PDB file of C-alpha atoms and ligand atoms in Angstrom:
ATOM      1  CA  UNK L   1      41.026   2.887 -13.142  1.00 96.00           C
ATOM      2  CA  UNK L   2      43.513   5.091 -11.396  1.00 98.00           C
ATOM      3  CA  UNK L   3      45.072   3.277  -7.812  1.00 98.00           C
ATOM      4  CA  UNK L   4      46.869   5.503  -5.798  1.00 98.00           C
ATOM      5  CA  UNK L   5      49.839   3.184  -3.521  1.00 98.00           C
ATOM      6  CA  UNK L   6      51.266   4.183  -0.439  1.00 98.00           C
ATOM      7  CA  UNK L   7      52.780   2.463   2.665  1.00 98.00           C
ATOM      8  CA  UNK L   8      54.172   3.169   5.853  1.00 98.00           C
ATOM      9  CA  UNK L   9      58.079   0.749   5.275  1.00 98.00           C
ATOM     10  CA  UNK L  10      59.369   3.444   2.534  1.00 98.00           C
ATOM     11  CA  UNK L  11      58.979   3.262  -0.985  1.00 98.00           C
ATOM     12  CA  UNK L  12      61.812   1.027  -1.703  1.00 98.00           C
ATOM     13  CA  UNK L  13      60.569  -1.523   0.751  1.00 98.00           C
ATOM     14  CA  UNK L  14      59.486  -5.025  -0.905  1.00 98.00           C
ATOM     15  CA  UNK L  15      56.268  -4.987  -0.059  1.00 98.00           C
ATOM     16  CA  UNK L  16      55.464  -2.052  -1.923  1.00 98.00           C
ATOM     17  CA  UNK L  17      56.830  -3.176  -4.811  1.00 98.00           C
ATOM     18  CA  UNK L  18      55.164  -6.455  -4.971  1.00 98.00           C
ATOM     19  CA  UNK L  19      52.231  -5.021  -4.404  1.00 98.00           C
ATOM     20  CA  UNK L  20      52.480  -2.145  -7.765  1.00 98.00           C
ATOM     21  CA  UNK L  21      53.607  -5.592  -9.568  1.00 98.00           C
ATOM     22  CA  UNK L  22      50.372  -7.337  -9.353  1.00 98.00           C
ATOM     23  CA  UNK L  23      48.186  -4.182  -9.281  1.00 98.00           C
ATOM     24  CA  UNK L  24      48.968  -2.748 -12.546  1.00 98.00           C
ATOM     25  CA  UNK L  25      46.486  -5.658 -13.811  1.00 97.00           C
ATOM     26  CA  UNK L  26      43.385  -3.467 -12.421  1.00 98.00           C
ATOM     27  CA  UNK L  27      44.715  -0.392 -13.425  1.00 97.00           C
ATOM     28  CA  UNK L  28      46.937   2.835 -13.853  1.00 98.00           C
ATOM     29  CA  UNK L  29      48.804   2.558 -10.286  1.00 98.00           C
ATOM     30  CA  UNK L  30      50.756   5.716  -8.856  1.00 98.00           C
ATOM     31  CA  UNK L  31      53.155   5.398  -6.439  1.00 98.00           C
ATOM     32  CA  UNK L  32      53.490   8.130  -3.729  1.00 98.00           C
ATOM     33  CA  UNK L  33      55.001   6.659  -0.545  1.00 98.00           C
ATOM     34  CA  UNK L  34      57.301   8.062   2.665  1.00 98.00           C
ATOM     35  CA  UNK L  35      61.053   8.389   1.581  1.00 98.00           C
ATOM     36  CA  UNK L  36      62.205   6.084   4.908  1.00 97.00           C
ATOM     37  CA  UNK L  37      60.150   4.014   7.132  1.00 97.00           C
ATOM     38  CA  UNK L  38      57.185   5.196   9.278  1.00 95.00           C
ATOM     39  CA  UNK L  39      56.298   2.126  10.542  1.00 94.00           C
ATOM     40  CA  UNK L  40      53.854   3.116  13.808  1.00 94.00           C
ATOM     41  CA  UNK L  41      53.445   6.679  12.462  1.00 95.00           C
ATOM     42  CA  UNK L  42      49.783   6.043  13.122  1.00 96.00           C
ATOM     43  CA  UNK L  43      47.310   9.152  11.416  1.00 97.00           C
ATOM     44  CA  UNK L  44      50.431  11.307  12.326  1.00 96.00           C
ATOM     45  CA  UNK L  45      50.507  14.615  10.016  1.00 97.00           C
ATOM     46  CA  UNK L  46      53.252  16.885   9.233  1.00 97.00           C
ATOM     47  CA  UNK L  47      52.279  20.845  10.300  1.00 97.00           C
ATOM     48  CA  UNK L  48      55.644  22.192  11.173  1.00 97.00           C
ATOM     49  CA  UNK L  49      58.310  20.614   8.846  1.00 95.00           C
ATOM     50  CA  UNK L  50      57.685  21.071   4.675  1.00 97.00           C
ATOM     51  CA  UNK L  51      57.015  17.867   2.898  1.00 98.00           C
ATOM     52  CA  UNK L  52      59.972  17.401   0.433  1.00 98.00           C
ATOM     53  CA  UNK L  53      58.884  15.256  -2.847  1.00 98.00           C
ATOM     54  CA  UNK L  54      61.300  13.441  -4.738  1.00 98.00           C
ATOM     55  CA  UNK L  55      60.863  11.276  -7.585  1.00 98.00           C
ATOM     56  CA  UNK L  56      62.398   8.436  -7.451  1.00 98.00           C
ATOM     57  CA  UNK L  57      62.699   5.425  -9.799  1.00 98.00           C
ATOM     58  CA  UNK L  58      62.420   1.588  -7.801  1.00 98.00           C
ATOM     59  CA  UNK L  59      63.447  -1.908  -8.098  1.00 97.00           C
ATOM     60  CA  UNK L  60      62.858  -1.193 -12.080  1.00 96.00           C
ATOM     61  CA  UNK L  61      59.875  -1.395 -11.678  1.00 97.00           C
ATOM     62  CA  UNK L  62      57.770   2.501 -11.204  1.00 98.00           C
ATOM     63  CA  UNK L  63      58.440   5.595 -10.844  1.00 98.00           C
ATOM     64  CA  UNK L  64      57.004   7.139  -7.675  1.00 98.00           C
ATOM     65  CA  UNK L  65      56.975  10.217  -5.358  1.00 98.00           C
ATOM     66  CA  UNK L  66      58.674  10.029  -2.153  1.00 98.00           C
ATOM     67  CA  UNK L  67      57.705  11.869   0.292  1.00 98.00           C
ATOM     68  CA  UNK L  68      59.487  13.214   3.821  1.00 98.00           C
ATOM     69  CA  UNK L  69      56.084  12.936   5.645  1.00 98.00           C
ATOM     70  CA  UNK L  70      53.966  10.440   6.991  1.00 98.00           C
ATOM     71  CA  UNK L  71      51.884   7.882   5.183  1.00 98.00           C
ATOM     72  CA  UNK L  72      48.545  10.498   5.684  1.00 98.00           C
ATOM     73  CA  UNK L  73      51.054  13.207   5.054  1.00 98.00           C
ATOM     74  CA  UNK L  74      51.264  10.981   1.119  1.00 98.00           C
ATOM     75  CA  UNK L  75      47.409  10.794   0.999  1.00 98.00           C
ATOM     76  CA  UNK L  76      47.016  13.980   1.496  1.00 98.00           C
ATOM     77  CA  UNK L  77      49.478  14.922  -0.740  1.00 98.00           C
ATOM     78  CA  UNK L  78      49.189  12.830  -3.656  1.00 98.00           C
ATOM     79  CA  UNK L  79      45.166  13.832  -3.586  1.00 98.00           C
ATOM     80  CA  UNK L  80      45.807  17.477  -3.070  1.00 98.00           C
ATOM     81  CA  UNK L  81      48.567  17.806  -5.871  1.00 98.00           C
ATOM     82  CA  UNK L  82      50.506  14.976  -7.383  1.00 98.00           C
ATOM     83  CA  UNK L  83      47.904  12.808  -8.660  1.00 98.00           C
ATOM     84  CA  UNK L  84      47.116  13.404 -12.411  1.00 95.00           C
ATOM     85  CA  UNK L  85      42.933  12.899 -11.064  1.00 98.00           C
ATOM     86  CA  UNK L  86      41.117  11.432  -8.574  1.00 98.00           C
ATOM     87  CA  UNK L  87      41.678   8.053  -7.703  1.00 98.00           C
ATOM     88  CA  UNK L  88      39.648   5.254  -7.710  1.00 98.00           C
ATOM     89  CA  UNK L  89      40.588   3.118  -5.431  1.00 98.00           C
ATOM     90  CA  UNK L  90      43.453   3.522  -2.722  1.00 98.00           C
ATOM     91  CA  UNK L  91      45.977   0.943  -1.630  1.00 98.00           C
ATOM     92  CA  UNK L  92      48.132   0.672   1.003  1.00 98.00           C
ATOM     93  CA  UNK L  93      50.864  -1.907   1.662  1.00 97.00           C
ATOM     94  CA  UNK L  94      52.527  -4.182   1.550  1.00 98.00           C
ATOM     95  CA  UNK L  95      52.921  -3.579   5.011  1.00 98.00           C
ATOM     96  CA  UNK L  96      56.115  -5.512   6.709  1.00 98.00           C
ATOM     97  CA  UNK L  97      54.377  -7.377   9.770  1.00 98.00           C
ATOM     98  CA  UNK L  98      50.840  -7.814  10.918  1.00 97.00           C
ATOM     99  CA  UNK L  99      48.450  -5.153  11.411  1.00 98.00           C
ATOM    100  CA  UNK L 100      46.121  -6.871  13.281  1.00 97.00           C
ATOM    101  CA  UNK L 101      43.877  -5.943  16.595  1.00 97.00           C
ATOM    102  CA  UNK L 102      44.811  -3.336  18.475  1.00 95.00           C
ATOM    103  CA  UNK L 103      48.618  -2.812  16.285  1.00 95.00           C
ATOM    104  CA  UNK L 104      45.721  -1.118  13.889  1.00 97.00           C
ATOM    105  CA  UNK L 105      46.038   1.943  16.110  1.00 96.00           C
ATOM    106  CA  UNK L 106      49.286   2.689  15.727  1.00 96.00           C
ATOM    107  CA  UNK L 107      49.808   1.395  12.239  1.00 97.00           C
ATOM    108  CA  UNK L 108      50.944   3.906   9.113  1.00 98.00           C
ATOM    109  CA  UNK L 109      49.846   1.009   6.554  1.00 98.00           C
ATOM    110  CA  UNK L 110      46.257   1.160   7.727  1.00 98.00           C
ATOM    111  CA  UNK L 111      46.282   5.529   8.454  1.00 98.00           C
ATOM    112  CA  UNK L 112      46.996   6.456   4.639  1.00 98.00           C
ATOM    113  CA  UNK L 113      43.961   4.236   3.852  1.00 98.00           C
ATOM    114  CA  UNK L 114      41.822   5.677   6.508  1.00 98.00           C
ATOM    115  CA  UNK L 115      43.078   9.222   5.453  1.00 98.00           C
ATOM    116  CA  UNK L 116      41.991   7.737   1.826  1.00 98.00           C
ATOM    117  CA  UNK L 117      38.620   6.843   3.944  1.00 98.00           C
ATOM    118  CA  UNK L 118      38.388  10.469   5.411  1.00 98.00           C
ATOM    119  CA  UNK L 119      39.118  11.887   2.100  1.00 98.00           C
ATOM    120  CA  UNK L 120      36.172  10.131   0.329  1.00 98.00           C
ATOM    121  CA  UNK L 121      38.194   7.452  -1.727  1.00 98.00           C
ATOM    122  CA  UNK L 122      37.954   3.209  -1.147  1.00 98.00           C
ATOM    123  CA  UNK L 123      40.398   2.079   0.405  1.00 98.00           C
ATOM    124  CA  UNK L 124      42.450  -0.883   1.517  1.00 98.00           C
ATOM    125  CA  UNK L 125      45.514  -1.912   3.643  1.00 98.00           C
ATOM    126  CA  UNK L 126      47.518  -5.047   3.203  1.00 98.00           C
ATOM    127  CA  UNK L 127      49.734  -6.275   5.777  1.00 98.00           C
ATOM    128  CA  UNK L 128      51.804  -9.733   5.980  1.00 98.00           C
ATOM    129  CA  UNK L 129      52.244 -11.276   8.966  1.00 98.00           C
ATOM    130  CA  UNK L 130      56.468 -11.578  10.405  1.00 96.00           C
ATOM    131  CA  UNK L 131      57.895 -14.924   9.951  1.00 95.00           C
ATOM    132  CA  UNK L 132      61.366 -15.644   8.506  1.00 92.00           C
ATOM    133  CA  UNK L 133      60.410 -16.117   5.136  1.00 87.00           C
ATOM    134  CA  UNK L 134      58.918 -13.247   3.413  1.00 96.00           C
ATOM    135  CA  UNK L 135      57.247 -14.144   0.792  1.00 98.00           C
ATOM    136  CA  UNK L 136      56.201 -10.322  -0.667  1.00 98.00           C
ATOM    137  CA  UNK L 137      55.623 -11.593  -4.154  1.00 98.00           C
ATOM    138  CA  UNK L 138      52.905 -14.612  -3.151  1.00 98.00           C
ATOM    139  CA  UNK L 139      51.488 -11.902  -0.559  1.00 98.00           C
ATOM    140  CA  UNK L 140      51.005  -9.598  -3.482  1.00 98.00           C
ATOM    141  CA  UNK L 141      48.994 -12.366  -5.550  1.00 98.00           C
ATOM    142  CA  UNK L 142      47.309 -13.133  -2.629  1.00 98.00           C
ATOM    143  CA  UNK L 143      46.062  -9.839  -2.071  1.00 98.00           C
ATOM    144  CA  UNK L 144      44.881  -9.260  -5.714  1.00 98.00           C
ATOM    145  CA  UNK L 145      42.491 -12.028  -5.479  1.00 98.00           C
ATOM    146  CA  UNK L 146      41.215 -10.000  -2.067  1.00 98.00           C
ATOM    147  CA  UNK L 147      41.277  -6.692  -3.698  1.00 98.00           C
ATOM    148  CA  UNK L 148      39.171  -7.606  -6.863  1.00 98.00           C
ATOM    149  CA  UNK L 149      36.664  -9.081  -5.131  1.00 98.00           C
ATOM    150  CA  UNK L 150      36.150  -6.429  -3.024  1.00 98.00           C
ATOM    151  CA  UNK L 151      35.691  -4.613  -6.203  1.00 98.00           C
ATOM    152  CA  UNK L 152      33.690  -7.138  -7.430  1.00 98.00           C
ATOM    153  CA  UNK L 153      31.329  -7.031  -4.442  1.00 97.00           C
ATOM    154  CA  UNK L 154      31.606  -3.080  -4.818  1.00 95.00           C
ATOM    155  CA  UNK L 155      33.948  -0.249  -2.339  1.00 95.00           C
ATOM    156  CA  UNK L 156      31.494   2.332  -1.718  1.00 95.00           C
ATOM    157  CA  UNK L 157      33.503   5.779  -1.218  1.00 95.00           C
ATOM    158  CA  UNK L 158      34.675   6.450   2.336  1.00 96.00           C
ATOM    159  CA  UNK L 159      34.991   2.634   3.075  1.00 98.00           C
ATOM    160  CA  UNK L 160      38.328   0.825   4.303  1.00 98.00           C
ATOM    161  CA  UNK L 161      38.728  -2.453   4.374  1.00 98.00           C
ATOM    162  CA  UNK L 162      42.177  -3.950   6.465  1.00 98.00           C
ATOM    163  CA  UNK L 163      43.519  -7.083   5.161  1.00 98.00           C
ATOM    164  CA  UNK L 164      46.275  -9.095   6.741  1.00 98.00           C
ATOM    165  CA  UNK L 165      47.628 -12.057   5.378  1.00 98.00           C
ATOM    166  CA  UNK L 166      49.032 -14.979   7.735  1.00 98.00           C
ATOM    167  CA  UNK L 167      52.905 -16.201   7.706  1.00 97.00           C
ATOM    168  CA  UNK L 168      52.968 -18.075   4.499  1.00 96.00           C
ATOM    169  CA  UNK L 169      53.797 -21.699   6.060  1.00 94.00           C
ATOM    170  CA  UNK L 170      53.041 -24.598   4.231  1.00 94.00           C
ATOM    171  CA  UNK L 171      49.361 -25.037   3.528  1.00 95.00           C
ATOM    172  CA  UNK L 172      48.494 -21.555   4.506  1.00 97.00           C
ATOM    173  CA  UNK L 173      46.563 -19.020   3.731  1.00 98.00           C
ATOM    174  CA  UNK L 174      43.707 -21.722   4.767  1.00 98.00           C
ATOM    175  CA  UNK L 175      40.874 -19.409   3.551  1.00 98.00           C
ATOM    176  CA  UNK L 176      39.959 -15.414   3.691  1.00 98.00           C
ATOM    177  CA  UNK L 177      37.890 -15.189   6.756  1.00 98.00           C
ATOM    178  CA  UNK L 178      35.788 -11.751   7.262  1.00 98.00           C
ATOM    179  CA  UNK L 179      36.518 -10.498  10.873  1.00 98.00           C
ATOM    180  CA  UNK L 180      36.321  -8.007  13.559  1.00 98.00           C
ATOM    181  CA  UNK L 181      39.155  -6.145  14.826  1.00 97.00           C
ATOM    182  CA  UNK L 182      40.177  -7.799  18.573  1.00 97.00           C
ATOM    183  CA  UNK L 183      40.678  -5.055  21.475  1.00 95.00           C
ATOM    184  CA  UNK L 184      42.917  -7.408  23.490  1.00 96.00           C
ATOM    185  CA  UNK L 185      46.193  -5.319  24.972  1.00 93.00           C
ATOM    186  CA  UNK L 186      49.259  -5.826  24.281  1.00 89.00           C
ATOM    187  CA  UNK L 187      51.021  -7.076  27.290  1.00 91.00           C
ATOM    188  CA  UNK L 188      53.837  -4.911  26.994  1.00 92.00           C
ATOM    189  CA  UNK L 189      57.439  -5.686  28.309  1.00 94.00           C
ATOM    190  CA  UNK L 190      60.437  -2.887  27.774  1.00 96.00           C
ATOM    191  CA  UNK L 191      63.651  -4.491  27.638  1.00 97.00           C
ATOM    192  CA  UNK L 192      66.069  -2.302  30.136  1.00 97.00           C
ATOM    193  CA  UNK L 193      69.949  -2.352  28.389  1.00 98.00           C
ATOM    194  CA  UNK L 194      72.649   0.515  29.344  1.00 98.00           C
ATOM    195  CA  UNK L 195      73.959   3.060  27.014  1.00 98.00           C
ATOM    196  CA  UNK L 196      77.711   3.519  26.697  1.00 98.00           C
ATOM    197  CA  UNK L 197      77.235   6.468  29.462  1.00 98.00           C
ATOM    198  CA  UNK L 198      75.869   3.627  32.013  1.00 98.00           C
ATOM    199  CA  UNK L 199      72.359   5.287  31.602  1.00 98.00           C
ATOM    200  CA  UNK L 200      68.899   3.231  31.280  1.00 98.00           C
ATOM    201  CA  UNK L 201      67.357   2.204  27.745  1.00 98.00           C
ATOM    202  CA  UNK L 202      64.530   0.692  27.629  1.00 97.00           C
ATOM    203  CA  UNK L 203      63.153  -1.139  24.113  1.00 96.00           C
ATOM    204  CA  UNK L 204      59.798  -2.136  23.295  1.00 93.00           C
ATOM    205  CA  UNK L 205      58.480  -5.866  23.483  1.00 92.00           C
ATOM    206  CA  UNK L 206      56.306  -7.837  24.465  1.00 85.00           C
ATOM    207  CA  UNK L 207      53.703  -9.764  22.891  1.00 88.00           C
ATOM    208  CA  UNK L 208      49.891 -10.522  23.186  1.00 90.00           C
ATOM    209  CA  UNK L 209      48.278 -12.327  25.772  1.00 86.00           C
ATOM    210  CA  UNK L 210      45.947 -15.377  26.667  1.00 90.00           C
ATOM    211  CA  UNK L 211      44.580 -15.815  23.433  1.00 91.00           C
ATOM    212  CA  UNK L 212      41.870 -18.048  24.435  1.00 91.00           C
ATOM    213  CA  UNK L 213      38.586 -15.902  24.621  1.00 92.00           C
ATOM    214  CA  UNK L 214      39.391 -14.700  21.347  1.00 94.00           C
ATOM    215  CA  UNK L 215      36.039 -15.493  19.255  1.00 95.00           C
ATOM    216  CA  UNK L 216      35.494 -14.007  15.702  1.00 95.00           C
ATOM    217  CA  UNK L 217      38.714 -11.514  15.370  1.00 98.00           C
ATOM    218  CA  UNK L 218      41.041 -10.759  13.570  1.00 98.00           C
ATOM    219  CA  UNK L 219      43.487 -11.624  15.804  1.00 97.00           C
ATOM    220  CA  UNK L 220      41.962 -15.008  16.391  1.00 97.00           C
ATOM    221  CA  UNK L 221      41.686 -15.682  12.665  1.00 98.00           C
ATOM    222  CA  UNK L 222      45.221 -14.808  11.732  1.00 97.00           C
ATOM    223  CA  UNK L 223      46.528 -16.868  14.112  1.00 95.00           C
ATOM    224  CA  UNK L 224      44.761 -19.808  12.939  1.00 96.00           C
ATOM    225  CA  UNK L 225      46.043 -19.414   9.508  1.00 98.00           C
ATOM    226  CA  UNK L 226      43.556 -17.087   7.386  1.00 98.00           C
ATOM    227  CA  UNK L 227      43.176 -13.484   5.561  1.00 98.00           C
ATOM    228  CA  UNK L 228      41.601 -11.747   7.245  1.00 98.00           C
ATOM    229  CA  UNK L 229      39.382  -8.783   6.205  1.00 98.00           C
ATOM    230  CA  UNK L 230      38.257  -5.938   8.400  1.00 98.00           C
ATOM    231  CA  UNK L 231      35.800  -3.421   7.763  1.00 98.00           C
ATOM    232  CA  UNK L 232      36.805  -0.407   9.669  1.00 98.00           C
ATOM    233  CA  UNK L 233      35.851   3.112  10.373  1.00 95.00           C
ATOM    234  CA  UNK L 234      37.477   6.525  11.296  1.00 94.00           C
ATOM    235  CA  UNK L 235      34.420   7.718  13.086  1.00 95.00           C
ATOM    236  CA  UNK L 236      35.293   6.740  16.776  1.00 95.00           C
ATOM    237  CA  UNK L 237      31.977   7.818  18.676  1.00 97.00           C
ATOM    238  CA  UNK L 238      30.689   4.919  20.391  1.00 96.00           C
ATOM    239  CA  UNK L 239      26.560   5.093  19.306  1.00 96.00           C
ATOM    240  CA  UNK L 240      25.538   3.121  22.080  1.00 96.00           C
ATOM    241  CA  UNK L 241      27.075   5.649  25.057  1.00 97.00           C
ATOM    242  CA  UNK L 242      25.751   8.540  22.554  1.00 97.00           C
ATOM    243  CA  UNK L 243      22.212   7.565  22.838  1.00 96.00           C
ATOM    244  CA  UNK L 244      22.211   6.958  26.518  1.00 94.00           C
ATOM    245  CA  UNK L 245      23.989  10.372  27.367  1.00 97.00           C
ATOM    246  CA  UNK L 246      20.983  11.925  25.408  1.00 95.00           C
ATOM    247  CA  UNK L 247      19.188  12.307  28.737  1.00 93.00           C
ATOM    248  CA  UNK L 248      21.961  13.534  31.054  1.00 95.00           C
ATOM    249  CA  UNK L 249      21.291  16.261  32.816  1.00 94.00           C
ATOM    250  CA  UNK L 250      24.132  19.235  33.126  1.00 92.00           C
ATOM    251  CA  UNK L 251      24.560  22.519  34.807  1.00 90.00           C
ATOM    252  CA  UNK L 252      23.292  25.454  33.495  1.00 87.00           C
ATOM    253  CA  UNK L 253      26.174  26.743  31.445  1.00 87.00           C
ATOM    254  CA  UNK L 254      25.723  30.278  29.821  1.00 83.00           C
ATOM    255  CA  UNK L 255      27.942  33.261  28.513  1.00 79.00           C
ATOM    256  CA  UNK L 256      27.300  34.586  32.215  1.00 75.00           C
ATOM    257  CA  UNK L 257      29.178  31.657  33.673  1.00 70.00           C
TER     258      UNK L 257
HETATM  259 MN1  LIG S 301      55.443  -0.860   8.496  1.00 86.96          MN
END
């Protein structure tokens, strides 16, 4: 079996590296990952800058293709030209932070395995949630025991699956819990500072909100101490609104218009 790893932290990021540790029990794993951190790249491509490839040898443990791109930018890549064949499976992680709800949107961890998705291949993101103590090497083992039985179940081609594991406090993970992803916003808060020229900065904070409607998420299910495991999809058209707009009416549009 032939994995193909990528991430959105970097290729010398820990998570990555724990993660190729524990997956070279399924299989032949090759590494092709962003050179520096892309962390909220999202399904960001690169059209106007070339994608520089280095190889690069890590933590003595791989060797593995960096890339000055995007985590889809690797996918892409790696699929295109750098992998010896088609993969079987595609993994992405281990992302640094939760990737939960609505962060899912913006996340590079979770885009190269929906480009994987796009592109035909199973795929699955791994994310572990902040907390002081990092624990990528339990993560890693954790997400193995996800990972194969997702195999074991069966990844048809196409699918993504987003796993997040909870902070690793004593007595958790409490279980793997299968989820939906939560829609509840961000309640966002920019921290104003001044620059050394007495202009505004603002930074990015905030945090989510009233948690206490959330039933059956991902969100909910993290916070409570699980995995969690999402089945997602890159085909945004919302079937419900589809079927009712199939009897709208709309103006007569023709090449004489
Ligand atoms: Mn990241």
């Amino acid at each position: 079996m032939l994995i193909l790893l990528c991430n959105d932290d970097g290729i010398f990021a820990p998570g990555i590296v724990a993660l190729y540790r524990e997956l070279v029990g399924l299989g032949e794993v090759s590494v092709v990952a962003p050179a520096s951190g892309q962390s909220a790249a999202a399904h960001s491509i690169t059209i106007t800058h070339p994608l520089i490839v280095e190889r690069v040898h890590v933590a003595n443990s791989f060797h593995g293709d960096a890339i000055e791109g995007s985590p889809a930018d690797c996918v892409k890549l790696a699929v295109a030209n750098l992998l010896p064949a088609r993969p079987d499976l595609v993994v992405s992680g281990i992302n640094n932070g939760e990737n939960v709800g609505i962060h899912t949107l913006y996340s590079g961890t979770v885009a190269a395995a929906a480009e994987a998705a796009v592109l035909g291949f199973p795929s699955v993101a791994v994310s572990l949630e902040r907390s002081p103590e990092m624990d990528f090497a339990r993560a890693a083992r954790l997400a193995l025991r996800v990972i194969r039985r997702l195999l074991e179940i069966g990844i048809e081609p196409g699918q993504l699956f987003n796993v997040n594991i909870p902070a690793l406090k004593p007595g958790w993970p409490r279980g793997v819990k299968v989820a939906r992803q939560s829609v509840l916003p961000f309640e966002d808060k920019f921290i104003c500072r001044k620059d050394p020229g007495g202009r505004n900065y603002y930074w990015l904070a905030g945090e989510f909100g009233d948690l206490s409607r959330e039933h059956g998420t991902d969100l909910r299910a993290q916070r409570d101490g699980y995995i969690t495991v999402v089945p997602l999809k890159f085909d945004l058209t919302d079937e419900q609104r589809l079927a009712a707009m199939q009897n709208w009416e709309w103006p007569a549009v023709d090449g004489a218009a």
